[in-house]
Amino acid sequence: MTQLTSIGIGNVKEADVTDLCISIQDMRLLRYHEEDVLTHITALPPWVRLSLTNAYVGKQLCFSTGFAKLTSLEIRNFAQLNKIIIEKEVMPNLKSLRIDSCMELKIVPEGIEYLQNLQELDLESVSRELENRIYNEDFPKVQHIPKLRCFLVFDKTLKSLPSGSKLLRVLDLEDAPIDELPDEVFKLFNLRYLNLRRTLLKKLPNSIGRLLNLQTLDIFGTQIETLPHGIGKLQNL
């Protein structure tokens, strides 16, 4: 396993600690590889959860085989990564996919439409190009995913939403440093979940009453003290 860059070890018996430390001292090449690490870790025992953080400096990750039992995958802090490929029948049981701090990634993972059991796609600190494609030309590839969360670093005022976001069911702005919501938010007629937790908002406009399908509104940790009259129209809340 000369290409392994990160390993987590738990439930180690006290009698084995010395041998383990000696073995770790003999390991080399633990960081910044230029080849796809997936070709090496697929030979390891079946994974259920896999987190790849700054694992190598290549531009492409290709999931071509294995990972039959994987349910959760995190890809984080790949500075040069610009393409993710998921081949058909790979990761058939994946339920959660998180992509974080991969700013060179401009398109959705190729083959994501094959992940028919995927329940959650979480995009955090991603490029504007990727965000816009998610809600436009690439939306047919991800529309089967019940929960799509895209979190960017916002300015103090969120001036607009991405074009093509009218079909959003979940809008999660937790901890975003915004003090105002754009009018487009109140035109999201399919919106079920609106998370404004710990934003800088001081009030909600009466137009929130347009969100007739809204089921959850989270304003914990905001400066909102009173709710507008329009909130009474939200019978599903």
C-alpha angles and dihedrals in degrees: 000000000000091000096054109119102177134025133177119205125190141169093032114172116236091237091059099049096092094050090045093053092049090051093050091051088059093055119105139179094042099155146044108012123182098213131073107276093203093080088064104041095049087074091062123090115291112288125221096182126022129184119186111190120178086330099157142349099241127121100230139049117194122191099196104149144007128021092110093153098039113127102165129040129179123187110187139174101357100159098193102029110127103157137041119188123195113186122211118279092015116124093005092170099047111135103167130040121179124185115186133176097354097134097169092060105102101166135048117263110285108246096021087131088069091065095087094164093054109126101174136032112186118189115184128177093356130150124280088236091060092045093052093048091051090060097038131028095002096046094098088061094056104030091100091065111098096206120039115174121183116179121183133174102266130199117240090271118047098212100182146352124241115278110258095033095118092107094058115134096177126043113179115185097158113159092000109146094234128134098185138040122220120241090247090073091066091053093061094108093174093053113130102165128038117179115192095157114156095356120137095251117138099183145008122229122241088246089079083088088077091072093086094164095051112128102169129037116176115192098156113145095016127116092245108130103167133032124227122248090248090072088077090071092064099093093168095054 
